[in-house]
Amino acid sequence: MASTLCYNSLNPSTTVFSRTHFSVPLNKELPLDASPLVGYNCGLGCRTRKQRKKVMMHVKGAVVEAPPTASSSSQGVSGTPQKRQLRVLVAGGGIGGLVFALAAKRKGFEVVVFEKDLSAIRGEGQYRGPIQIQSNALAALEAIDSEVAEEVMRAGCITGDRINGLVDGVSGSWYVKFDTFTPAAERGLPVTRVISRMVLQEILAHAVGDDVIMNASNVVNFVDDGNKVTVELENGQKYEGDMLVGADGIWSKVRKQLFGPKEAVYSGYTCYTGIADFVPADIETVGYRVFLGHKQYFVSSDVGAGKMQWYAFHKEPPGGVDDPNGKKERLLRIFEGWCDNAVDLILATEEEAILRRDIYDRIPTLTWGKGRVTLLGDSIHAMQPNMGQGGCMAIEDSYQLAWELDNAWEQSIKSGSPIDIDSSLRSYERERRLRVAIIHGMARMAALMASTYKAYLGVGLGPLEFLTKFRIPHPGRVGGRFFVDIMMPFMLSWVLGGNSYKLEGRPLSCRLSDKANDQLRTWFEDDEALERAINGEWILLPHGDETGLSKPICLSRDEMKPFIIGSAPLQDHSGSSITIPSPQVSPRHARINYKDGAFFLTDLRSQHGTWIIDNEGKQYRVPPNYPARIRPSDVIQFGSEKVSFHVKVTRSVPRVSEEERTRTLQEA
């Protein structure tokens, strides 16, 4: 019989269905109950129509026989589909393999998952950082199993309810903001989350069941004889099934046997990644940022539990190796001069927590499988991480493949003929090819845009680099922003919600949309409003040689207590003051006061003037007795560059001065 399980072993008395039981540890960095989430509830009405449909057809006086190769199935008393005698073999127990196994199991099919090492994450290996699960993938997961989807969303950290987008890597100024909330809310979809890969894998593995997953089982070969598929494991054991799904990642052995050896494509970038115990001051308003640069870029994302994940991409040949304990030092050199939001994350990350890998992808092909074998996820369309859609596409693949198998089974029941596995697999591949190819191309385009960004004319021009000091906006920056502003809403709408209409068993009324801050729309349209919403301590870090200070200065939000800077002590001042004994500083040099959610600097007719250097490097003098707005990352000079302070907004006051911080960067 095609579904009979067989194997070669020196000990024939060994139980055929023996399993290696596993225990996936919870990620210590992101415990299940660590992230504050919006409540979510989805009732039993979310179960799929396929699960509710009666498949066994009894007609008085007549009997409809099941296909010769498999018996028909029906709903049990509990509502769980009875087993359908179709055995599905899955090579790979990463996210794609487990989601498909769950989907197939929920359809009533028998599933066996072979995984080399369940503690590893398919496509990531040792890189067990968080993964972004966007609205399209969460919706597909809801259609597969609403309870599992709910558990995933409880464990994840919502980022789609805040501002996300692109910023200039050096200045930190917003280039383009992304609205990932509206495409989800308009369609009643879950809002994008970030979740630990290990936590996600544990949830999926428990839902699939350890009786389904064979750990320490590496598929190295298979034979498709047209009626069944036999897989061979690394230890020599063999197992039979009715079909095989290769979900074994970018270096897939199933793919290699199907289509022959073919090298993955190097993206041109190596990637450093880390997780820092760090909470930015704008954590309530910003979910993730992509910092743009020339031949390098940086990505940061809130992952909950007081942690931030970051990725640093740098254009260079593959195979590079860092000196022992040299990753952090190299990163600080590469990103020297970049804005605080990027550099602070590197500084806050321990050397041993920084990992490095070269980025590869695979160009999707028109042919995904042959006969009773097909591919899923990274094994056929591994993509660069710039769209955050690699895992999401694998989840969509899983839903579609399970749906096609279920549909083929239903058709076989109606026709009384054997299930046409080959046709169902080819139908799955046709349905997925175009969408996957477009998103794969978008991921490559995003990398190109992020790394070829040039803020000013002269960047990357070698001898003409001096042109950058004139701060002439680069034509590509202006044109690119115009294009992205117009196209991004359409792209996000299609990526995040374009597949939702195909999902069965997931009515829009199934869930209440996650909530976003009432000011979200205002933040999208007004950078100043977004800055005023920052909830942190405003401090002045001593930056010059003659400040005479070693500790940060905290600014007060009390509008009635301004802060005075001068060279002489003040006796009759109700607010705070700081005395700087420098000949460049006047007795009453300048005043800093808080009003309407912002800080303002006023020069008090000082002899040598007060200067502000903004985040783009532009320097201008503050007019006497006229308040000038100060912003995060500004540098304030009182009379001389030797008496200067770096403006910083932080959740907690740094324990080191700007001089010590600079020394750390210089030592790197």
XYZ file of C-alpha atoms in Angstrom:
668
model
C 0.000 0.000 0.000
C 1.320 3.431 -0.925
C 1.056 4.817 2.557
C 2.828 1.958 4.324
C 5.751 3.102 6.456
C 8.917 1.069 5.958
C 12.567 1.390 6.901
C 15.884 -0.484 6.860
C 17.355 -1.235 10.237
C 19.778 -3.707 11.777
C 17.174 -4.315 14.466
C 13.897 -5.354 12.804
C 12.093 -5.457 16.131
C 12.349 -1.706 16.590
C 8.955 -0.015 16.740
C 8.133 1.539 13.410
C 6.644 4.764 14.786
C 9.319 5.383 17.389
C 9.858 9.089 17.838
C 12.685 11.125 19.266
C 10.875 13.325 21.768
C 12.018 16.913 21.916
C 11.884 19.912 24.158
C 12.327 23.328 22.611
C 13.515 25.830 25.249
C 11.629 29.073 25.634
C 13.674 32.009 24.456
C 14.981 33.663 27.615
C 15.128 36.997 25.901
C 11.464 37.086 24.929
C 9.269 35.161 27.378
C 5.737 34.433 26.296
C 4.252 36.836 28.786
C 6.777 39.624 28.320
C 5.122 41.825 25.738
C 2.148 44.095 26.387
C -0.440 43.350 23.725
C -3.814 44.493 22.583
C -6.461 41.966 23.482
C -7.525 39.531 20.805
C -10.352 37.053 20.749
C -11.549 34.828 17.962
C -14.358 32.432 18.618
C -15.102 28.997 17.281
C -16.678 30.602 14.258
C -13.186 30.955 12.853
C -12.857 27.262 12.131
C -12.504 26.628 8.428
C -15.423 25.643 6.276
C -13.426 22.621 5.183
C -13.233 21.456 8.792
C -16.994 21.894 9.229
C -17.917 20.258 5.934
C -19.111 16.692 5.908
C -16.970 14.708 3.549
C -18.409 11.220 4.031
C -21.524 11.148 1.895
C -24.256 8.730 2.941
C -27.289 8.465 0.698
C -30.174 6.108 1.554
C -30.093 3.161 -0.822
C -26.711 4.114 -2.288
C -23.090 4.104 -1.191
C -20.377 6.378 -2.602
C -17.031 4.644 -2.378
C -13.818 6.435 -1.493
C -10.888 6.606 -3.924
C -8.954 3.363 -4.153
C -5.785 4.905 -2.702
C -7.365 6.574 0.293
C -10.461 6.273 2.425
C -12.901 9.107 2.842
C -13.030 11.134 6.016
C -15.713 12.631 8.156
C -16.120 14.858 11.134
C -15.789 13.178 14.485
C -18.041 13.963 17.405
C -15.572 16.575 18.626
C -15.480 18.340 15.261
C -11.928 17.179 14.500
C -11.566 15.660 11.009
C -11.030 11.912 10.961
C -7.782 10.668 9.513
C -7.591 10.604 5.738
C -5.346 7.852 4.476
C -2.959 10.153 2.696
C 0.491 10.325 4.218
C 2.364 13.582 3.680
C 6.117 13.595 4.282
C 7.729 16.940 5.135
C 11.492 17.461 4.979
C 12.322 20.254 7.408
C 10.815 21.346 10.703
C 11.456 25.057 10.470
C 8.663 27.612 10.420
C 7.439 26.731 6.917
C 7.545 22.977 7.505
C 5.738 23.186 10.836
C 3.022 25.570 9.598
C 2.333 23.302 6.635
C 2.308 20.234 8.891
C -0.241 21.993 11.098
C -2.375 22.968 8.094
C -2.307 19.453 6.647
C -3.064 17.921 10.020
C -6.062 20.215 10.466
C -7.334 19.005 7.083
C -7.212 15.445 8.397
C -4.120 14.215 6.573
C -1.445 12.071 8.189
C 1.813 14.015 8.395
C 5.391 13.072 9.234
C 7.962 15.861 9.684
C 11.672 15.056 9.451
C 13.932 17.615 11.123
C 17.693 17.445 11.516
C 17.812 19.630 14.610
C 14.630 21.092 16.037
C 16.592 23.585 18.135
C 17.828 25.277 14.937
C 15.703 27.632 12.890
C 15.413 26.734 9.241
C 17.208 29.321 7.119
C 18.807 30.914 10.175
C 20.834 28.233 11.914
C 22.331 29.788 15.011
C 20.629 33.138 14.349
C 17.710 32.740 16.698
C 16.616 36.319 16.830
C 13.033 37.489 16.443
C 11.098 37.254 13.198
C 8.536 39.676 11.829
C 5.142 38.091 11.139
C 3.187 40.573 9.059
C -0.565 40.896 8.623
C -0.784 38.660 5.549
C 0.939 35.752 7.304
C -1.026 36.190 10.542
C -4.257 36.097 8.554
C -3.181 32.889 6.811
C -2.279 31.402 10.183
C -5.730 32.353 11.484
C -7.311 30.503 8.569
C -5.178 27.448 9.344
C -5.732 27.355 13.118
C -7.271 30.299 14.967
C -6.134 29.088 18.394
C -2.512 28.805 17.331
C -2.727 32.214 15.653
C -4.096 33.698 18.859
C -1.234 32.194 20.870
C 1.320 33.586 18.415
C -0.233 37.047 18.633
C -0.260 36.958 22.425
C 3.439 36.082 22.434
C 4.426 38.692 19.846
C 5.225 42.364 20.132
C 3.038 44.639 17.999
C 5.001 47.019 15.775
C 2.376 47.754 13.142
C 0.471 50.132 15.425
C 3.311 52.667 15.387
C 5.364 54.665 12.900
C 7.720 52.566 10.759
C 9.837 53.627 7.829
C 13.081 54.887 6.329
C 15.392 57.502 7.835
C 18.679 59.102 6.832
C 21.416 57.088 8.524
C 23.598 60.078 9.401
C 21.029 62.661 10.431
C 18.282 60.325 11.641
C 15.697 62.481 9.814
C 12.651 60.727 8.395
C 12.808 59.972 4.689
C 9.573 57.984 4.252
C 7.093 56.649 6.816
C 5.236 53.366 6.318
C 1.609 52.837 7.265
C 1.321 49.117 7.999
C -1.732 49.618 10.222
C -4.303 50.859 7.698
C -3.983 47.965 5.174
C -4.601 45.551 8.045
C -7.385 47.515 9.746
C -9.306 48.065 6.501
C -9.439 44.314 5.913
C -9.953 43.224 9.517
C -6.503 41.601 9.579
C -4.154 41.268 12.554
C -1.522 43.985 12.852
C 2.139 43.070 12.262
C 4.008 41.476 15.161
C 7.582 40.547 15.971
C 8.103 37.277 17.818
C 11.066 35.213 18.947
C 11.802 32.482 16.424
C 12.272 29.973 19.217
C 8.966 30.908 20.842
C 7.189 30.711 17.486
C 8.736 27.345 16.752
C 7.727 26.022 20.159
C 4.123 27.098 19.674
C 3.991 25.460 16.245
C 5.766 22.286 17.370
C 3.392 21.785 20.291
C 0.387 22.340 18.020
C 1.699 19.852 15.456
C 2.579 17.321 18.159
C 5.744 15.429 18.976
C 4.134 12.276 17.575
C 4.306 13.918 14.150
C 7.826 15.378 14.319
C 10.856 13.126 14.017
C 13.774 15.062 15.477
C 17.388 14.212 14.583
C 16.124 13.007 11.184
C 17.887 14.478 8.163
C 16.430 13.696 4.740
C 19.303 13.130 2.296
C 17.604 11.311 -0.569
C 14.217 10.357 -1.982
C 12.699 8.204 -4.726
C 9.384 9.019 -6.430
C 8.114 5.935 -8.280
C 4.862 7.563 -9.399
C 2.723 5.835 -6.757
C 4.603 6.706 -3.586
C 7.646 8.622 -2.374
C 10.356 6.975 -0.298
C 12.722 9.211 1.668
C 16.064 8.119 3.025
C 17.513 9.628 6.194
C 21.130 10.280 7.017
C 21.135 7.233 9.322
C 19.968 4.952 6.491
C 16.349 4.553 7.574
C 13.685 4.817 4.884
C 10.086 5.975 5.103
C 7.260 5.898 2.579
C 4.492 8.379 1.959
C 2.118 9.512 -0.740
C 3.968 12.788 -1.362
C 6.958 14.820 -0.178
C 7.206 18.518 0.631
C 10.718 19.972 0.709
C 10.741 22.658 3.391
C 14.406 22.233 4.250
C 15.591 25.787 3.718
C 17.864 27.662 1.344
C 20.375 24.782 1.169
C 17.581 22.279 0.491
C 18.649 18.704 -0.290
C 15.223 18.017 -1.770
C 15.631 20.900 -4.203
C 19.132 19.742 -5.119
C 17.878 16.259 -6.010
C 14.913 17.652 -7.951
C 16.805 20.159 -10.084
C 20.485 19.439 -9.577
C 23.083 21.513 -7.702
C 22.779 25.256 -8.118
C 24.492 27.874 -6.029
C 22.486 30.379 -4.024
C 22.956 34.019 -5.060
C 25.109 36.196 -2.829
C 23.404 39.528 -2.192
C 26.653 41.469 -1.959
C 26.126 42.159 1.752
C 27.265 40.680 4.988
C 24.968 41.186 7.942
C 25.738 41.696 11.606
C 22.842 41.245 13.994
C 22.305 41.624 17.708
C 19.726 42.094 20.442
C 20.332 44.891 22.929
C 18.841 45.545 26.338
C 17.815 49.001 25.294
C 14.604 51.047 25.246
C 14.635 54.095 22.931
C 12.919 57.263 24.080
C 10.460 57.019 21.176
C 9.463 53.411 21.850
C 5.749 54.331 22.070
C 5.746 56.007 18.661
C 8.233 54.080 16.495
C 8.179 50.339 15.772
C 11.061 49.849 13.371
C 13.401 51.996 11.300
C 15.629 51.395 8.308
C 18.648 53.729 8.363
C 19.788 54.457 4.810
C 23.397 54.880 3.742
C 25.870 54.429 0.913
C 26.904 50.760 0.559
C 25.621 50.099 4.051
C 22.376 50.308 5.977
C 21.051 49.575 9.436
C 17.698 48.252 10.697
C 16.288 48.448 14.224
C 13.064 47.019 15.623
C 11.318 46.820 18.952
C 10.969 43.159 19.950
C 9.345 43.699 23.336
C 10.492 42.915 26.871
C 12.770 45.973 26.907
C 14.880 44.759 24.001
C 15.736 46.020 20.522
C 16.886 43.889 17.616
C 19.157 45.377 14.983
C 20.752 44.398 11.688
C 23.791 46.092 10.171
C 24.388 45.465 6.453
C 27.703 46.232 4.774
C 28.658 45.721 1.115
C 31.679 43.433 0.851
C 32.739 40.049 -0.596
C 31.399 36.899 1.089
C 33.353 34.768 3.521
C 34.769 37.555 5.676
C 35.946 36.696 9.184
C 36.324 39.125 12.090
C 39.176 39.249 14.547
C 38.439 37.646 17.929
C 36.096 39.967 19.833
C 36.309 42.334 16.881
C 32.734 42.558 15.600
C 31.623 45.473 17.748
C 34.845 47.369 17.102
C 34.444 46.965 13.351
C 30.795 48.022 13.402
C 31.611 51.203 15.303
C 34.168 52.053 12.624
C 31.766 51.303 9.770
C 28.946 53.367 11.283
C 31.081 56.160 12.697
C 29.277 59.475 12.365
C 25.831 57.890 12.068
C 22.938 59.073 14.219
C 22.521 58.132 17.864
C 19.563 55.846 17.168
C 21.866 53.465 15.292
C 25.162 53.833 17.173
C 23.536 53.590 20.621
C 22.230 50.112 19.783
C 25.694 48.883 18.816
C 27.168 50.361 21.993
C 24.453 48.716 24.101
C 25.100 45.226 22.670
C 27.590 42.829 24.208
C 30.308 41.545 21.880
C 29.259 37.916 22.330
C 25.661 38.804 21.406
C 26.694 40.035 17.932
C 26.455 37.471 15.140
C 27.488 37.681 11.505
C 26.312 35.971 8.326
C 26.458 36.580 4.604
C 23.093 37.196 2.923
C 22.031 34.866 0.115
C 18.803 34.334 -1.765
C 17.481 32.130 -4.541
C 15.724 33.350 -7.653
C 12.263 31.731 -7.809
C 11.849 29.443 -10.812
C 8.779 28.518 -12.842
C 9.121 24.881 -11.797
C 8.743 24.191 -8.085
C 8.402 20.431 -8.139
C 8.025 17.197 -10.074
C 5.581 14.333 -9.714
C 4.647 13.836 -6.078
C 7.330 16.190 -4.766
C 7.126 19.966 -4.317
C 8.972 22.716 -2.483
C 7.905 25.325 0.038
C 9.394 28.452 1.604
C 13.139 29.135 1.473
C 13.828 25.883 -0.347
C 12.338 27.409 -3.519
C 12.204 31.177 -2.975
C 14.668 32.207 -0.247
C 14.662 35.992 -0.212
C 16.606 38.815 1.352
C 15.246 40.016 4.704
C 14.547 43.589 3.605
C 10.771 43.162 3.222
C 10.335 40.986 6.303
C 8.374 38.561 4.109
C 10.561 35.435 3.981
C 8.759 33.571 6.746
C 5.461 35.186 5.761
C 5.655 33.717 2.248
C 6.338 30.270 3.721
C 3.179 30.581 5.842
C 1.151 31.634 2.802
C 2.650 28.678 0.874
C 1.558 26.349 3.661
C -2.031 27.537 3.600
C -2.281 27.256 -0.191
C -0.704 23.806 -0.394
C -2.965 22.390 2.318
C -5.986 23.965 0.594
C -5.076 22.403 -2.755
C -4.674 18.956 -1.191
C -7.984 19.319 0.601
C -9.683 20.433 -2.615
C -8.190 17.496 -4.522
C -9.449 15.126 -1.846
C -12.958 16.571 -2.059
C -12.927 16.189 -5.833
C -11.802 12.591 -5.549
C -14.665 11.862 -3.164
C -17.187 13.355 -5.569
C -15.791 11.587 -8.608
C -14.996 8.286 -6.935
C -11.531 8.318 -8.472
C -8.098 8.304 -6.799
C -6.825 11.649 -5.521
C -4.712 13.384 -8.159
C -1.713 14.422 -6.077
C 0.407 15.543 -9.021
C -2.226 17.973 -10.290
C -2.880 19.412 -6.829
C 0.828 20.130 -6.360
C 1.099 21.804 -9.752
C -1.995 23.881 -8.968
C -0.384 25.037 -5.699
C 2.744 26.049 -7.566
C 0.805 28.020 -10.184
C -1.117 29.893 -7.488
C 2.025 30.938 -5.631
C 4.570 31.671 -8.378
C 3.621 35.220 -9.366
C 3.037 36.690 -5.900
C 6.228 35.165 -4.525
C 8.293 36.371 -7.500
C 7.031 39.941 -7.116
C 7.756 40.080 -3.385
C 11.168 38.468 -3.962
C 11.920 41.273 -6.426
C 10.686 43.875 -3.955
C 13.095 42.529 -1.335
C 16.003 42.915 -3.749
C 14.836 46.382 -4.739
C 14.595 47.402 -1.079
C 18.206 46.371 -0.490
C 19.321 48.324 -3.546
C 17.459 51.444 -2.429
C 18.680 51.222 1.162
C 22.334 50.855 0.206
C 22.575 53.257 -2.737
C 20.921 56.115 -0.881
C 22.888 59.360 -1.098
C 21.707 62.297 0.951
C 23.895 64.906 -0.747
C 25.650 65.494 -4.018
C 29.217 64.223 -3.782
C 28.593 61.137 -1.629
C 30.570 58.216 -3.038
C 32.283 60.352 -5.704
C 35.823 60.046 -4.372
C 37.700 63.261 -5.295
C 34.386 65.139 -5.425
C 33.403 64.199 -1.869
C 34.086 67.812 -0.860
C 30.755 68.713 -2.505
C 28.926 67.145 0.447
C 29.823 70.136 2.651
C 27.509 72.298 0.553
C 24.564 70.072 1.546
C 23.092 69.985 -1.965
C 20.313 67.351 -1.928
C 21.161 64.449 -4.215
C 18.746 64.197 -7.193
C 18.245 60.508 -6.507
C 17.155 61.262 -2.964
C 14.527 63.740 -4.155
C 13.267 61.564 -7.007
C 13.319 58.423 -4.907
C 11.240 60.002 -2.200
C 8.657 61.176 -4.727
C 8.399 57.636 -6.139
C 8.235 55.937 -2.744
C 5.625 58.386 -1.423
C 3.330 57.498 -4.314
C 3.992 53.771 -4.641
C 4.521 52.647 -1.041
C 0.829 52.731 0.026
C -0.125 50.562 -2.961
C 2.779 48.171 -2.363
C 2.009 47.761 1.331
C -1.684 47.312 0.645
C -0.968 44.529 -1.840
C 1.731 42.808 0.219
C -0.070 42.942 3.565
C -3.629 42.456 2.400
C -3.539 41.293 -1.202
C -3.936 37.615 -0.378
C -6.609 37.907 2.321
C -9.588 37.494 0.008
C -8.455 33.935 -0.800
C -8.455 32.767 2.815
C -11.305 30.447 3.689
C -12.576 30.101 7.236
C -11.460 33.584 8.242
C -14.451 35.969 8.047
C -13.660 39.641 8.578
C -16.056 39.711 11.507
C -13.899 37.120 13.220
C -11.719 39.650 15.004
C -11.650 43.163 16.306
C -8.835 45.073 14.683
C -5.880 45.908 16.897
C -5.874 49.450 18.166
C -3.419 52.192 17.290
C -2.735 55.477 19.033
C -5.252 58.198 18.199
C -2.336 60.385 17.088
C -0.960 57.898 14.571
C -2.278 59.786 11.543
C -0.906 63.053 12.923
C 2.505 61.467 13.437
C 2.554 60.294 9.833
C 1.908 63.801 8.548
C 3.834 65.922 11.058
C 7.444 65.192 12.065
C 7.281 67.861 14.751
C 4.247 66.235 16.386
C 6.102 62.915 16.328
C 9.101 64.511 18.037
C 6.921 66.154 20.696
C 5.459 62.733 21.511
C 8.876 61.408 22.572
C 8.651 60.318 26.181
C 12.137 60.536 27.662
C 14.643 62.582 29.601
C 16.243 65.457 27.693
C 19.863 65.791 28.686
C 22.997 67.703 27.698
C 26.089 65.527 27.377
C 29.386 67.446 27.841
C 31.048 67.428 24.447
C 33.866 69.992 24.550
C 37.178 70.196 26.402
C 36.366 73.287 28.484
C 32.926 72.462 29.878
C 34.487 71.499 33.195
C 31.779 68.840 33.558
C 31.859 65.061 33.513
C 28.204 64.211 34.165
C 25.126 64.789 31.988
C 22.827 67.738 32.669
C 19.111 66.943 32.926
C 16.724 69.539 31.523
C 13.516 70.307 33.394
C 10.059 70.194 31.800
C 8.810 72.763 34.288
C 7.899 75.828 32.212
C 8.379 78.065 35.262
C 11.955 76.951 35.890
C 14.248 77.802 32.963
C 17.834 76.587 32.811
C 20.569 79.290 32.754
C 24.096 78.785 31.414
C 26.801 81.279 32.406
C 30.283 81.773 33.801
C 29.155 83.310 37.096
C 26.978 81.762 39.831
C 23.390 83.022 40.043
C 21.949 83.936 43.421
C 18.403 85.029 42.612
C 17.420 82.468 39.951
C 14.406 80.254 40.704
C 15.297 77.597 38.130
C 18.431 75.538 37.530
C 21.777 76.889 36.399
C 25.194 75.684 35.450
C 28.443 77.589 35.832
C 31.093 77.111 33.147
C 34.338 78.962 33.995
C 35.453 79.667 30.441
C 36.519 83.012 28.923
C 34.249 82.246 25.965
C 31.168 82.058 28.208
C 29.458 85.265 29.379
C 28.227 85.632 33.002
C 24.628 85.104 31.797
C 25.189 83.462 28.455
C 22.027 81.584 27.442
C 18.718 80.180 28.667
C 16.954 76.879 27.937
C 13.246 76.658 28.698
C 10.431 74.190 28.073
C 7.160 75.188 26.412
C 4.378 73.323 24.607
C 6.208 70.013 24.565
C 9.536 71.327 23.232
C 12.776 72.883 24.462
C 13.994 76.285 23.267
C 17.410 77.943 23.481
C 17.746 81.716 23.847
C 21.020 83.630 23.629
C 21.137 86.359 26.313
C 23.226 88.783 24.248
C 26.430 86.904 24.997
C 29.745 88.295 23.811
C 30.854 85.288 21.750
C 27.417 83.997 20.747
C 25.535 80.720 20.985
C 25.540 78.212 18.128
C 23.525 75.145 17.142
C 24.806 72.374 14.873
C 21.832 70.321 13.706
C 21.686 66.628 12.834
C 22.612 67.339 9.212
C 25.777 69.164 10.220
C 24.477 72.655 9.490
C 25.711 75.305 11.934
C 23.891 78.545 12.667
C 24.018 81.245 15.310
C 21.101 81.689 17.710
C 19.731 85.270 17.434
C 19.938 87.283 20.712
C 16.762 87.162 22.807
C 14.972 85.036 20.203
C 14.185 81.418 21.214
C 15.399 78.691 18.835
C 14.034 75.142 18.946
C 16.542 72.473 19.961
C 16.155 68.890 18.851
C 17.621 65.490 19.679
C 21.180 65.046 18.352
C 21.803 68.808 18.112
C 25.149 70.100 19.365
C 25.047 73.411 21.267
C 28.155 75.598 21.449
C 28.407 78.343 24.058
C 30.937 80.821 22.678
C 33.312 78.152 21.385
C 33.383 74.585 20.124
C 35.405 73.809 23.233
C 32.309 74.550 25.317
C 29.727 72.374 23.634
C 27.016 69.906 24.612
C 25.298 67.086 22.758
C 21.493 67.073 23.071
C 20.157 63.602 23.752
C 16.800 62.110 24.685
C 16.909 58.852 26.578
C 14.778 56.620 28.767
C 17.428 56.752 31.494
C 20.211 59.210 32.132
C 23.554 57.868 30.794
C 26.227 57.265 33.370
C 29.013 58.397 31.076
C 29.791 61.787 29.626
C 29.932 62.495 25.913
C 33.732 62.629 26.269
C 33.798 59.054 27.568
C 31.342 57.978 24.870
C 33.536 59.589 22.206
C 36.590 57.894 23.677
C 34.837 54.523 23.323
C 34.155 55.248 19.665
C 37.725 56.415 19.089
C 39.152 53.305 20.732
C 37.070 51.281 18.302
